[in-house]
Every structure is written in C-alpha cells, then in structure tokens.
PDB file of C-alpha atoms in Angstrom:
ATOM      1  CA  MET A 227      -4.491 137.259-104.275  1.00  0.00           C
ATOM      2  CA  SER A 228      -3.796 134.098-105.992  1.00  0.00           C
ATOM      3  CA  THR A 229      -5.524 131.742-104.825  1.00  0.00           C
ATOM      4  CA  THR A 230      -8.182 129.319-106.397  1.00  0.00           C
ATOM      5  CA  ASP A 231      -9.901 129.830-102.720  1.00  0.00           C
ATOM      6  CA  PRO A 232     -10.195 133.564-102.441  1.00  0.00           C
ATOM      7  CA  LEU A 233     -12.735 133.017 -99.122  1.00  0.00           C
ATOM      8  CA  ALA A 234     -10.514 131.018 -97.669  1.00  0.00           C
ATOM      9  CA  ALA A 235      -7.885 133.548 -98.419  1.00  0.00           C
ATOM     10  CA  LEU A 236      -9.770 135.569 -96.893  1.00  0.00           C
ATOM     11  CA  GLY A 237     -10.057 133.846 -93.494  1.00  0.00           C
ATOM     12  CA  ALA A 238      -6.055 134.423 -93.741  1.00  0.00           C
ATOM     13  CA  LEU A 239      -5.678 138.051 -93.284  1.00  0.00           C
ATOM     14  CA  PRO A 240      -4.019 139.130 -90.419  1.00  0.00           C
ATOM     15  CA  GLY A 241      -6.948 139.793 -87.510  1.00  0.00           C
ATOM     16  CA  ALA A 242      -9.728 138.084 -89.380  1.00  0.00           C
ATOM     17  CA  ALA A 243      -7.802 134.425 -88.446  1.00  0.00           C
ATOM     18  CA  ASP A 244      -7.696 135.581 -85.017  1.00  0.00           C
ATOM     19  CA  SER A 245     -11.357 136.774 -85.321  1.00  0.00           C
ATOM     20  CA  VAL A 246     -12.253 132.832 -86.129  1.00  0.00           C
ATOM     21  CA  ASP A 247     -10.541 131.377 -83.605  1.00  0.00           C
ATOM     22  CA  SER A 248     -11.942 133.835 -81.295  1.00  0.00           C
ATOM     23  CA  VAL A 249     -15.679 133.004 -82.491  1.00  0.00           C
ATOM     24  CA  ARG A 250     -14.739 129.644 -82.383  1.00  0.00           C
ATOM     25  CA  LYS A 251     -13.979 129.636 -78.381  1.00  0.00           C
ATOM     26  CA  ALA A 252     -16.632 131.367 -77.616  1.00  0.00           C
ATOM     27  CA  VAL A 253     -19.247 129.019 -79.609  1.00  0.00           C
ATOM     28  CA  ASP A 254     -17.912 125.875 -77.994  1.00  0.00           C
ATOM     29  CA  ARG A 255     -18.726 127.678 -74.623  1.00  0.00           C
ATOM     30  CA  VAL A 256     -21.634 128.026 -74.967  1.00  0.00           C
ATOM     31  CA  TYR A 257     -22.290 124.746 -76.417  1.00  0.00           C
ATOM     32  CA  GLY A 258     -20.849 123.155 -73.341  1.00  0.00           C
ATOM     33  CA  HIS A 259     -23.005 124.774 -70.984  1.00  0.00           C
ATOM     34  CA  ARG A 260     -25.050 121.840 -68.549  1.00  0.00           C
ATOM     35  CA  ILE A 261     -28.458 124.096 -69.478  1.00  0.00           C
ATOM     36  CA  MET A 262     -27.475 123.341 -73.462  1.00  0.00           C
ATOM     37  CA  ARG A 263     -27.361 119.111 -73.081  1.00  0.00           C
ATOM     38  CA  ARG A 264     -31.017 119.683 -71.501  1.00  0.00           C
ATOM     39  CA  ARG A 265     -32.943 122.936 -72.843  1.00  0.00           C
ATOM     40  CA  SER A 266     -30.984 123.740 -76.435  1.00  0.00           C
ATOM     41  CA  ASN A 267     -34.081 123.729 -77.773  1.00  0.00           C
ATOM     42  CA  GLU A 268     -35.646 126.919 -75.638  1.00  0.00           C
ATOM     43  CA  ILE A 269     -32.058 128.667 -75.865  1.00  0.00           C
ATOM     44  CA  THR A 270     -32.657 128.072 -79.912  1.00  0.00           C
ATOM     45  CA  SER A 271     -36.237 129.584 -79.145  1.00  0.00           C
ATOM     46  CA  GLU A 272     -35.123 132.983 -77.549  1.00  0.00           C
ATOM     47  CA  ALA A 273     -31.865 133.305 -79.511  1.00  0.00           C
ATOM     48  CA  ALA A 274     -34.568 133.575 -82.870  1.00  0.00           C
ATOM     49  CA  LEU A 275     -35.868 136.406 -80.767  1.00  0.00           C
ATOM     50  CA  ARG A 276     -33.214 138.474 -80.221  1.00  0.00           C
ATOM     51  CA  GLY A 277     -31.701 138.174 -83.469  1.00  0.00           C
ATOM     52  CA  ALA A 278     -34.657 138.972 -85.181  1.00  0.00           C
ATOM     53  CA  ARG A 279     -35.573 142.233 -82.900  1.00  0.00           C
ATOM     54  CA  GLY A 280     -31.397 142.805 -83.879  1.00  0.00           C
ATOM     55  CA  SER A 281     -31.800 142.960 -87.098  1.00  0.00           C
ATOM     56  CA  ALA A 282     -35.114 144.863 -87.163  1.00  0.00           C
ATOM     57  CA  ALA A 283     -33.394 147.731 -85.145  1.00  0.00           C
ATOM     58  CA  LEU A 284     -30.754 148.004 -87.735  1.00  0.00           C
ATOM     59  CA  SER A 285     -33.525 148.943 -90.149  1.00  0.00           C
ATOM     60  CA  GLY A 286     -35.165 151.046 -88.111  1.00  0.00           C
ATOM     61  CA  ALA A 287     -37.044 149.239 -85.677  1.00  0.00           C
ATOM     62  CA  ASP A 288     -35.204 149.237 -82.309  1.00  0.00           C
ATOM     63  CA  TRP A 289     -38.059 147.774 -80.323  1.00  0.00           C
ATOM     64  CA  ALA A 290     -37.806 146.691 -76.955  1.00  0.00           C
ATOM     65  CA  LEU A 291     -37.518 142.623 -76.514  1.00  0.00           C
ATOM     66  CA  GLU A 292     -40.260 142.316 -74.008  1.00  0.00           C
ATOM     67  CA  GLU A 293     -42.369 144.618 -76.699  1.00  0.00           C
ATOM     68  CA  VAL A 294     -41.284 142.422 -79.528  1.00  0.00           C
ATOM     69  CA  ARG A 295     -42.354 139.060 -77.385  1.00  0.00           C
ATOM     70  CA  ARG A 296     -45.886 140.820 -76.598  1.00  0.00           C
ATOM     71  CA  ARG A 297     -46.833 142.167 -79.803  1.00  0.00           C
ATOM     72  CA  SER A 298     -48.761 139.382 -82.004  1.00  0.00           C
ATOM     73  CA  ASP A 299     -49.689 141.740 -84.771  1.00  0.00           C
ATOM     74  CA  PHE A 300     -46.940 143.673 -86.967  1.00  0.00           C
ATOM     75  CA  SER A 301     -49.811 144.645 -89.473  1.00  0.00           C
ATOM     76  CA  GLY A 302     -49.423 148.060 -88.130  1.00  0.00           C
ATOM     77  CA  ASP A 303     -46.991 150.961 -89.289  1.00  0.00           C
ATOM     78  CA  GLY A 304     -43.497 151.086 -91.086  1.00  0.00           C
ATOM     79  CA  GLU A 305     -41.422 149.829 -87.842  1.00  0.00           C
ATOM     80  CA  ALA A 306     -43.829 147.540 -87.330  1.00  0.00           C
ATOM     81  CA  ARG A 307     -43.991 145.301 -90.577  1.00  0.00           C
ATOM     82  CA  THR A 308     -40.273 145.619 -90.251  1.00  0.00           C
ATOM     83  CA  LEU A 309     -40.270 143.938 -86.886  1.00  0.00           C
ATOM     84  CA  GLY A 310     -42.929 141.008 -88.642  1.00  0.00           C
ATOM     85  CA  ALA A 311     -40.213 140.947 -91.657  1.00  0.00           C
ATOM     86  CA  ALA A 312     -37.534 139.995 -89.086  1.00  0.00           C
ATOM     87  CA  LEU A 313     -39.893 137.858 -87.334  1.00  0.00           C
ATOM     88  CA  ARG A 314     -40.883 135.800 -90.589  1.00  0.00           C
ATOM     89  CA  LEU A 315     -37.057 135.106 -92.109  1.00  0.00           C
ATOM     90  CA  THR A 316     -35.490 134.214 -88.408  1.00  0.00           C
ATOM     91  CA  ALA A 317     -37.960 131.677 -88.679  1.00  0.00           C
ATOM     92  CA  GLU A 318     -37.846 130.786 -92.856  1.00  0.00           C
ATOM     93  CA  ALA A 319     -34.018 130.344 -92.045  1.00  0.00           C
ATOM     94  CA  GLY A 320     -34.166 127.751 -90.711  1.00  0.00           C
ATOM     95  CA  GLN A 321     -36.781 125.682 -93.450  1.00  0.00           C
ATOM     96  CA  LEU A 322     -33.707 126.900 -96.306  1.00  0.00           C
ATOM     97  CA  LEU A 323     -30.626 125.338 -94.839  1.00  0.00           C
ATOM     98  CA  SER A 324     -30.592 122.333 -97.313  1.00  0.00           C
ATOM     99  CA  ILE A 325     -31.149 124.227-100.540  1.00  0.00           C
ATOM    100  CA  TRP A 326     -28.636 127.056 -99.836  1.00  0.00           C
ATOM    101  CA  ARG A 327     -25.519 125.387-100.740  1.00  0.00           C
ATOM    102  CA  GLN A 328     -26.829 123.933-103.972  1.00  0.00           C
ATOM    103  CA  SER A 329     -28.654 127.114-104.775  1.00  0.00           C
ATOM    104  CA  PRO A 330     -27.991 130.365-103.271  1.00  0.00           C
ATOM    105  CA  LEU A 331     -30.079 132.284-105.804  1.00  0.00           C
ATOM    106  CA  ARG A 332     -33.032 130.693-105.104  1.00  0.00           C
ATOM    107  CA  VAL A 333     -32.680 130.602-101.601  1.00  0.00           C
ATOM    108  CA  LEU A 334     -32.487 134.984-101.582  1.00  0.00           C
ATOM    109  CA  ALA A 335     -35.354 135.087-103.484  1.00  0.00           C
ATOM    110  CA  ARG A 336     -37.448 133.259-101.250  1.00  0.00           C
ATOM    111  CA  LEU A 337     -35.935 135.260 -98.267  1.00  0.00           C
ATOM    112  CA  HIS A 338     -37.276 138.460-100.296  1.00  0.00           C
ATOM    113  CA  LEU A 339     -40.487 137.361-100.951  1.00  0.00           C
ATOM    114  CA  VAL A 340     -41.009 136.063 -97.470  1.00  0.00           C
ATOM    115  CA  ALA A 341     -39.482 139.708 -96.192  1.00  0.00           C
ATOM    116  CA  ALA A 342     -41.629 141.892 -98.348  1.00  0.00           C
ATOM    117  CA  ALA A 343     -44.765 140.044 -97.869  1.00  0.00           C
ATOM    118  CA  GLU A 344     -46.562 141.032-100.931  1.00  0.00           C
ATOM    119  CA  ALA A 345     -47.815 140.097-103.753  1.00  0.00           C
ATOM    120  CA  ASP A 346     -46.238 142.853-106.705  1.00  0.00           C
ATOM    121  CA  ALA A 347     -44.074 141.698-109.206  1.00  0.00           C
ATOM    122  CA  SER A 348     -40.630 143.252-107.486  1.00  0.00           C
ATOM    123  CA  ALA A 349     -41.187 140.728-104.723  1.00  0.00           C
ATOM    124  CA  GLY A 350     -38.633 137.572-104.543  1.00  0.00           C
ATOM    125  CA  ARG A 351     -36.469 138.792-107.501  1.00  0.00           C
ATOM    126  CA  PRO A 352     -33.287 141.343-108.066  1.00  0.00           C
ATOM    127  CA  ARG A 353     -35.112 144.349-109.036  1.00  0.00           C
ATOM    128  CA  LEU A 354     -34.716 145.663-112.489  1.00  0.00           C
ATOM    129  CA  ALA A 355     -32.995 148.308-114.332  1.00  0.00           C
ATOM    130  CA  ASP A 356     -35.492 150.630-113.698  1.00  0.00           C
ATOM    131  CA  GLU A 357     -36.264 149.984-110.316  1.00  0.00           C
ATOM    132  CA  PRO A 358     -34.828 152.194-107.296  1.00  0.00           C
ATOM    133  CA  VAL A 359     -33.976 150.637-103.601  1.00  0.00           C
ATOM    134  CA  ASP A 360     -37.037 151.737-101.244  1.00  0.00           C
ATOM    135  CA  GLU A 361     -33.833 153.787 -98.617  1.00  0.00           C
ATOM    136  CA  PRO A 362     -37.164 154.177 -95.929  1.00  0.00           C
ATOM    137  CA  VAL A 363     -37.739 150.546 -95.975  1.00  0.00           C
ATOM    138  CA  ASP A 364     -33.862 149.661 -96.348  1.00  0.00           C
ATOM    139  CA  GLU A 365     -30.900 149.666 -94.589  1.00  0.00           C
ATOM    140  CA  PRO A 366     -31.245 153.642 -93.618  1.00  0.00           C
ATOM    141  CA  LEU A 367     -27.278 154.833 -92.571  1.00  0.00           C
ATOM    142  CA  VAL A 368     -25.853 152.185 -95.626  1.00  0.00           C
ATOM    143  CA  GLU A 369     -24.972 155.500 -97.974  1.00  0.00           C
ATOM    144  CA  LEU A 370     -22.930 153.315-100.250  1.00  0.00           C
ATOM    145  CA  PRO A 371     -23.416 154.089-103.690  1.00  0.00           C
ATOM    146  CA  VAL A 372     -26.661 151.596-105.536  1.00  0.00           C
ATOM    147  CA  PRO A 373     -24.906 148.626-108.488  1.00  0.00           C
ATOM    148  CA  ASP A 374     -26.562 149.368-111.333  1.00  0.00           C
ATOM    149  CA  ALA A 375     -28.680 145.713-112.146  1.00  0.00           C
ATOM    150  CA  ASP A 376     -25.999 144.458-114.456  1.00  0.00           C
ATOM    151  CA  GLU A 377     -23.375 144.879-111.718  1.00  0.00           C
ATOM    152  CA  VAL A 378     -25.710 143.081-109.219  1.00  0.00           C
ATOM    153  CA  ALA A 379     -26.738 140.461-111.669  1.00  0.00           C
ATOM    154  CA  GLY A 380     -23.317 139.371-111.655  1.00  0.00           C
ATOM    155  CA  ARG A 381     -21.667 140.068-108.655  1.00  0.00           C
ATOM    156  CA  LEU A 382     -24.382 137.354-107.610  1.00  0.00           C
ATOM    157  CA  GLU A 383     -23.819 135.361-110.220  1.00  0.00           C
ATOM    158  CA  GLY A 384     -19.795 134.808-108.794  1.00  0.00           C
ATOM    159  CA  LEU A 385     -21.120 134.712-105.210  1.00  0.00           C
ATOM    160  CA  SER A 386     -23.564 132.039-105.854  1.00  0.00           C
ATOM    161  CA  GLU A 387     -20.773 129.668-108.067  1.00  0.00           C
ATOM    162  CA  LEU A 388     -18.230 130.344-105.091  1.00  0.00           C
ATOM    163  CA  ILE A 389     -20.846 128.797-102.722  1.00  0.00           C
ATOM    164  CA  ILE A 390     -22.039 126.366-105.067  1.00  0.00           C
ATOM    165  CA  ALA A 391     -18.176 125.091-105.348  1.00  0.00           C
ATOM    166  CA  GLY A 392     -17.752 124.817-101.852  1.00  0.00           C
ATOM    167  CA  SER A 393     -14.465 126.300 -99.549  1.00  0.00           C
ATOM    168  CA  GLU A 394     -11.842 125.917 -97.185  1.00  0.00           C
ATOM    169  CA  ALA A 395     -13.239 129.149 -95.535  1.00  0.00           C
ATOM    170  CA  PRO A 396     -13.871 129.231 -92.244  1.00  0.00           C
ATOM    171  CA  ALA A 397     -17.400 129.502 -91.504  1.00  0.00           C
ATOM    172  CA  LEU A 398     -17.358 132.837 -90.268  1.00  0.00           C
ATOM    173  CA  VAL A 399     -15.522 134.579 -93.266  1.00  0.00           C
ATOM    174  CA  THR A 400     -17.699 132.698 -95.344  1.00  0.00           C
ATOM    175  CA  ALA A 401     -21.192 134.341 -93.668  1.00  0.00           C
ATOM    176  CA  ALA A 402     -19.422 137.785 -93.552  1.00  0.00           C
ATOM    177  CA  VAL A 403     -18.770 138.054 -97.311  1.00  0.00           C
ATOM    178  CA  VAL A 404     -22.052 137.019 -97.720  1.00  0.00           C
ATOM    179  CA  HIS A 405     -24.076 139.459 -95.437  1.00  0.00           C
ATOM    180  CA  GLY A 406     -21.165 141.844 -96.889  1.00  0.00           C
ATOM    181  CA  GLU A 407     -22.067 141.536-100.396  1.00  0.00           C
ATOM    182  CA  LEU A 408     -25.833 141.075-100.144  1.00  0.00           C
ATOM    183  CA  LEU A 409     -25.738 144.666 -98.416  1.00  0.00           C
ATOM    184  CA  SER A 410     -23.282 146.264-100.738  1.00  0.00           C
ATOM    185  CA  LEU A 411     -25.182 145.487-103.208  1.00  0.00           C
ATOM    186  CA  ARG A 412     -28.566 145.752-102.149  1.00  0.00           C
ATOM    187  CA  PRO A 413     -30.630 143.237-105.184  1.00  0.00           C
ATOM    188  CA  PHE A 414     -33.738 143.713-104.187  1.00  0.00           C
ATOM    189  CA  GLY A 415     -35.569 147.255-103.958  1.00  0.00           C
ATOM    190  CA  SER A 416     -36.471 146.098-100.143  1.00  0.00           C
ATOM    191  CA  HIS A 417     -35.870 144.504 -97.202  1.00  0.00           C
ATOM    192  CA  ASN A 418     -31.702 144.373 -97.887  1.00  0.00           C
ATOM    193  CA  GLY A 419     -30.832 144.425 -94.979  1.00  0.00           C
ATOM    194  CA  LEU A 420     -32.503 142.181 -93.067  1.00  0.00           C
ATOM    195  CA  VAL A 421     -31.808 139.669 -96.190  1.00  0.00           C
ATOM    196  CA  ALA A 422     -28.493 139.778 -95.922  1.00  0.00           C
ATOM    197  CA  ARG A 423     -28.629 138.934 -92.195  1.00  0.00           C
ATOM    198  CA  ALA A 424     -30.710 136.064 -92.806  1.00  0.00           C
ATOM    199  CA  ALA A 425     -28.083 134.998 -95.191  1.00  0.00           C
ATOM    200  CA  GLU A 426     -25.520 135.239 -92.811  1.00  0.00           C
ATOM    201  CA  ARG A 427     -27.215 133.135 -89.938  1.00  0.00           C
ATOM    202  CA  ILE A 428     -27.758 130.869 -92.687  1.00  0.00           C
ATOM    203  CA  VAL A 429     -24.197 130.380 -93.255  1.00  0.00           C
ATOM    204  CA  LEU A 430     -22.943 130.300 -89.684  1.00  0.00           C
ATOM    205  CA  VAL A 431     -25.555 127.466 -88.891  1.00  0.00           C
ATOM    206  CA  GLY A 432     -25.313 125.312 -92.404  1.00  0.00           C
ATOM    207  CA  SER A 433     -21.896 124.751 -91.782  1.00  0.00           C
ATOM    208  CA  GLY A 434     -22.212 123.491 -88.203  1.00  0.00           C
ATOM    209  CA  LEU A 435     -20.740 126.174 -86.424  1.00  0.00           C
ATOM    210  CA  ASP A 436     -23.131 127.063 -84.808  1.00  0.00           C
ATOM    211  CA  PRO A 437     -26.039 123.736 -85.626  1.00  0.00           C
ATOM    212  CA  LYS A 438     -28.237 124.878 -83.090  1.00  0.00           C
ATOM    213  CA  SER A 439     -28.411 128.287 -84.026  1.00  0.00           C
ATOM    214  CA  VAL A 440     -28.219 129.820 -80.790  1.00  0.00           C
ATOM    215  CA  CYS A 441     -25.518 132.008 -81.243  1.00  0.00           C
ATOM    216  CA  PRO A 442     -27.841 135.427 -82.769  1.00  0.00           C
ATOM    217  CA  ALA A 443     -25.514 137.592 -84.552  1.00  0.00           C
ATOM    218  CA  GLU A 444     -27.709 139.890 -85.483  1.00  0.00           C
ATOM    219  CA  ALA A 445     -28.250 140.817 -82.153  1.00  0.00           C
ATOM    220  CA  GLY A 446     -24.655 141.301 -81.285  1.00  0.00           C
ATOM    221  CA  HIS A 447     -24.441 143.432 -84.672  1.00  0.00           C
ATOM    222  CA  ALA A 448     -27.115 145.689 -83.098  1.00  0.00           C
ATOM    223  CA  GLU A 449     -25.297 146.015 -79.711  1.00  0.00           C
ATOM    224  CA  LEU A 450     -22.485 146.965 -81.708  1.00  0.00           C
ATOM    225  CA  GLY A 451     -24.142 149.815 -83.171  1.00  0.00           C
ATOM    226  CA  ARG A 452     -25.513 151.180 -86.468  1.00  0.00           C
ATOM    227  CA  ALA A 453     -22.791 153.562 -86.676  1.00  0.00           C
ATOM    228  CA  ALA A 454     -19.790 150.518 -86.071  1.00  0.00           C
ATOM    229  CA  TYR A 455     -22.367 148.601 -88.400  1.00  0.00           C
ATOM    230  CA  VAL A 456     -21.792 151.218 -91.347  1.00  0.00           C
ATOM    231  CA  ALA A 457     -18.391 151.789 -90.941  1.00  0.00           C
ATOM    232  CA  ALA A 458     -16.803 148.084 -90.706  1.00  0.00           C
ATOM    233  CA  LEU A 459     -19.473 148.141 -94.048  1.00  0.00           C
ATOM    234  CA  ASP A 460     -17.543 150.518 -95.475  1.00  0.00           C
ATOM    235  CA  GLY A 461     -14.589 148.804 -95.026  1.00  0.00           C
ATOM    236  CA  TYR A 462     -15.957 145.520 -96.825  1.00  0.00           C
ATOM    237  CA  ALA A 463     -16.697 147.720 -99.569  1.00  0.00           C
ATOM    238  CA  SER A 464     -13.431 149.444-100.144  1.00  0.00           C
ATOM    239  CA  GLY A 465     -12.208 145.828-101.065  1.00  0.00           C
ATOM    240  CA  THR A 466      -8.591 146.519 -99.359  1.00  0.00           C
ATOM    241  CA  PRO A 467      -7.324 143.751 -97.424  1.00  0.00           C
ATOM    242  CA  GLU A 468      -7.658 145.869 -94.345  1.00  0.00           C
ATOM    243  CA  GLY A 469     -10.974 146.901 -94.863  1.00  0.00           C
ATOM    244  CA  MET A 470     -11.872 143.390 -95.378  1.00  0.00           C
ATOM    245  CA  ALA A 471     -10.502 141.947 -92.484  1.00  0.00           C
ATOM    246  CA  ALA A 472     -12.087 144.882 -90.294  1.00  0.00           C
ATOM    247  CA  TRP A 473     -15.654 143.799 -91.687  1.00  0.00           C
ATOM    248  CA  ILE A 474     -15.091 140.084 -91.127  1.00  0.00           C
ATOM    249  CA  ALA A 475     -13.543 141.199 -87.443  1.00  0.00           C
ATOM    250  CA  HIS A 476     -17.031 143.017 -86.671  1.00  0.00           C
ATOM    251  CA  CYS A 477     -19.203 140.029 -87.570  1.00  0.00           C
ATOM    252  CA  GLY A 478     -16.476 138.426 -85.525  1.00  0.00           C
ATOM    253  CA  ARG A 479     -17.930 140.428 -82.208  1.00  0.00           C
ATOM    254  CA  ALA A 480     -21.207 140.359 -83.346  1.00  0.00           C
ATOM    255  CA  VAL A 481     -21.186 136.717 -83.476  1.00  0.00           C
ATOM    256  CA  GLU A 482     -19.674 136.850 -79.943  1.00  0.00           C
ATOM    257  CA  LEU A 483     -21.987 139.232 -78.442  1.00  0.00           C
ATOM    258  CA  GLY A 484     -24.882 136.735 -79.821  1.00  0.00           C
ATOM    259  CA  VAL A 485     -22.924 134.061 -77.594  1.00  0.00           C
ATOM    260  CA  ARG A 486     -22.974 136.173 -74.444  1.00  0.00           C
ATOM    261  CA  GLU A 487     -26.910 136.562 -74.772  1.00  0.00           C
ATOM    262  CA  SER A 488     -27.578 133.066 -75.269  1.00  0.00           C
ATOM    263  CA  THR A 489     -25.062 132.200 -72.292  1.00  0.00           C
ATOM    264  CA  ALA A 490     -27.038 134.229 -70.150  1.00  0.00           C
ATOM    265  CA  VAL A 491     -29.658 133.230 -71.075  1.00  0.00           C
ATOM    266  CA  CYS A 492     -28.799 129.753 -69.787  1.00  0.00           C
ATOM    267  CA  GLU A 493     -27.708 130.855 -66.998  1.00  0.00           C
ATOM    268  CA  ALA A 494     -30.691 132.082 -65.877  1.00  0.00           C
ATOM    269  CA  LEU A 495     -32.565 128.697 -67.194  1.00  0.00           C
ATOM    270  CA  GLN A 496     -29.828 127.411 -64.189  1.00  0.00           C
ATOM    271  CA  ARG A 497     -31.203 130.061 -61.209  1.00  0.00           C
ATOM    272  CA  GLY A 498     -34.371 128.797 -62.276  1.00  0.00           C
ATOM    273  CA  ALA A 499     -33.964 125.284 -62.496  1.00  0.00           C
ATOM    274  CA  ALA A 500     -31.172 125.273 -58.816  1.00  0.00           C
TER     275      ALA A 500
END
C-alpha cells in the first residue's frame, strides 16, 4: 500500500471500515447508559474482572467468573497462575497509559515482567536467539511458526516506531494490529497471549475509544472461542488484505461483545436501584 500511514490504510480495507463504525456505535451506546453516569467505577471494576477471566480462558485457564471472583490465592497450579497473571496485567495496564505512546517497548517489557512475576533473567525482555517460547505457558492453540530473535527485534522496533509516530487510523485498527503482531511474534519466552491482549486494552483505552475501560475485548475474544481466535490470527499472519480485514473484524466483534457484557452489568445495576 502506498501510504505514509499503513495503519490508516488498513482501516480503509473493505470490511474493516464497517467494523470500525459498528464498534464506535456500540461503545457510544454503553457510554450513554444512565448507570454509566452514576456508577461507572463499578462498571470498570467488573469489566476488568471479566476481561482478565476471558484473557486467561484463551490461554487455557477457562474458569467460571464466580470462581475467579471468589478466589484470592492464584499461586497454585498452572491454570491458577495464568489467572493470577491475567488479573495482574489488567490492573497494571491502567498505570501504563501515559507511557505507551512515548515508549511502547518499555510498556511491553513491564507487562511481561508483571505477567511472569519471576526473578529469572528472561522476565521483562524479549527472548534471545537461544531461548524458546514456553508453549504450555503461552497460547496453547497458536501454531504459527515462531519467528527468530532477529525478526522479533526488527518487527518490534517497526511497531514501536509506528506507535510513537502516531497514526490517523481508528483505535480499533491500531489495537488489532498491536494485538496481532505481538501474538504472531511471541516476543517473550512466556505469557505472550496475555501480554498481547493487555496491549490491545491499553490502545483501546488510551486512544479515547474506551477511556473508562468498560468494554472488555478479552471477554469478547473468549466468547467467540479459541478456534475462531486462532483462525482470525492466521488471517492476520497471512498479510493479505482479506486476512488483515478479517482479523480487524474479529477484534471488532470482540469489543462489541465486551460492550454487551458491560451493558448487561448496567442493566442489572439499574434493576437493583429501581
């Protein structure tokens, strides 16, 4: 594509533009709900919990929402640790919004450090040439070839430059590209899926599309299912206009389903207040 703003060009792809418009209308509707004017903090907290649960489900820890709500100790088996990592990332993402546009690589390193919660040398930095991706602790169903460390470094730098330079692309497109690129690259030794979805959240919130963080796309991705998630990611990795548009549309549907979750919470709170 001959443009100085490749992200904006992606937003003009057939199908992607429709997704952008649909998402914007859905987000506007939930922000216009009467409960949002009085109890938005409660909606934000509930969206964070549901988003973390959804992200963990895609990484193989598919627990019921009430079990996640009930538990306070996530230091047990692998699934519990995955949920703990997702919850920590959701809490941390809101603290990194101001840094993202200036230093996205620093934010990604911080997200991985928070997810890993370990003192080993690989936590908080991209993997080196001789370091594998720990698949059982990563996205179990992503079967794309793992790029080597040199390719990872180059593509991360390119992504960082795009973000720092800014773009006229809609927030949904930027968020989808950040998410897809990180999940395709798997730049860290572990927790790449969780980090990719946390970065998507940061873009959606920091862009102003979802400033109160009440539209948990992670919950939507989980509802759409792991098979659909992987199929859409394959489209992104193909690099074709059709594949990219399909991935953006998939991310758009996930945001809309996140909106539906929070709308249901608003309706429940409204019934309780009536």
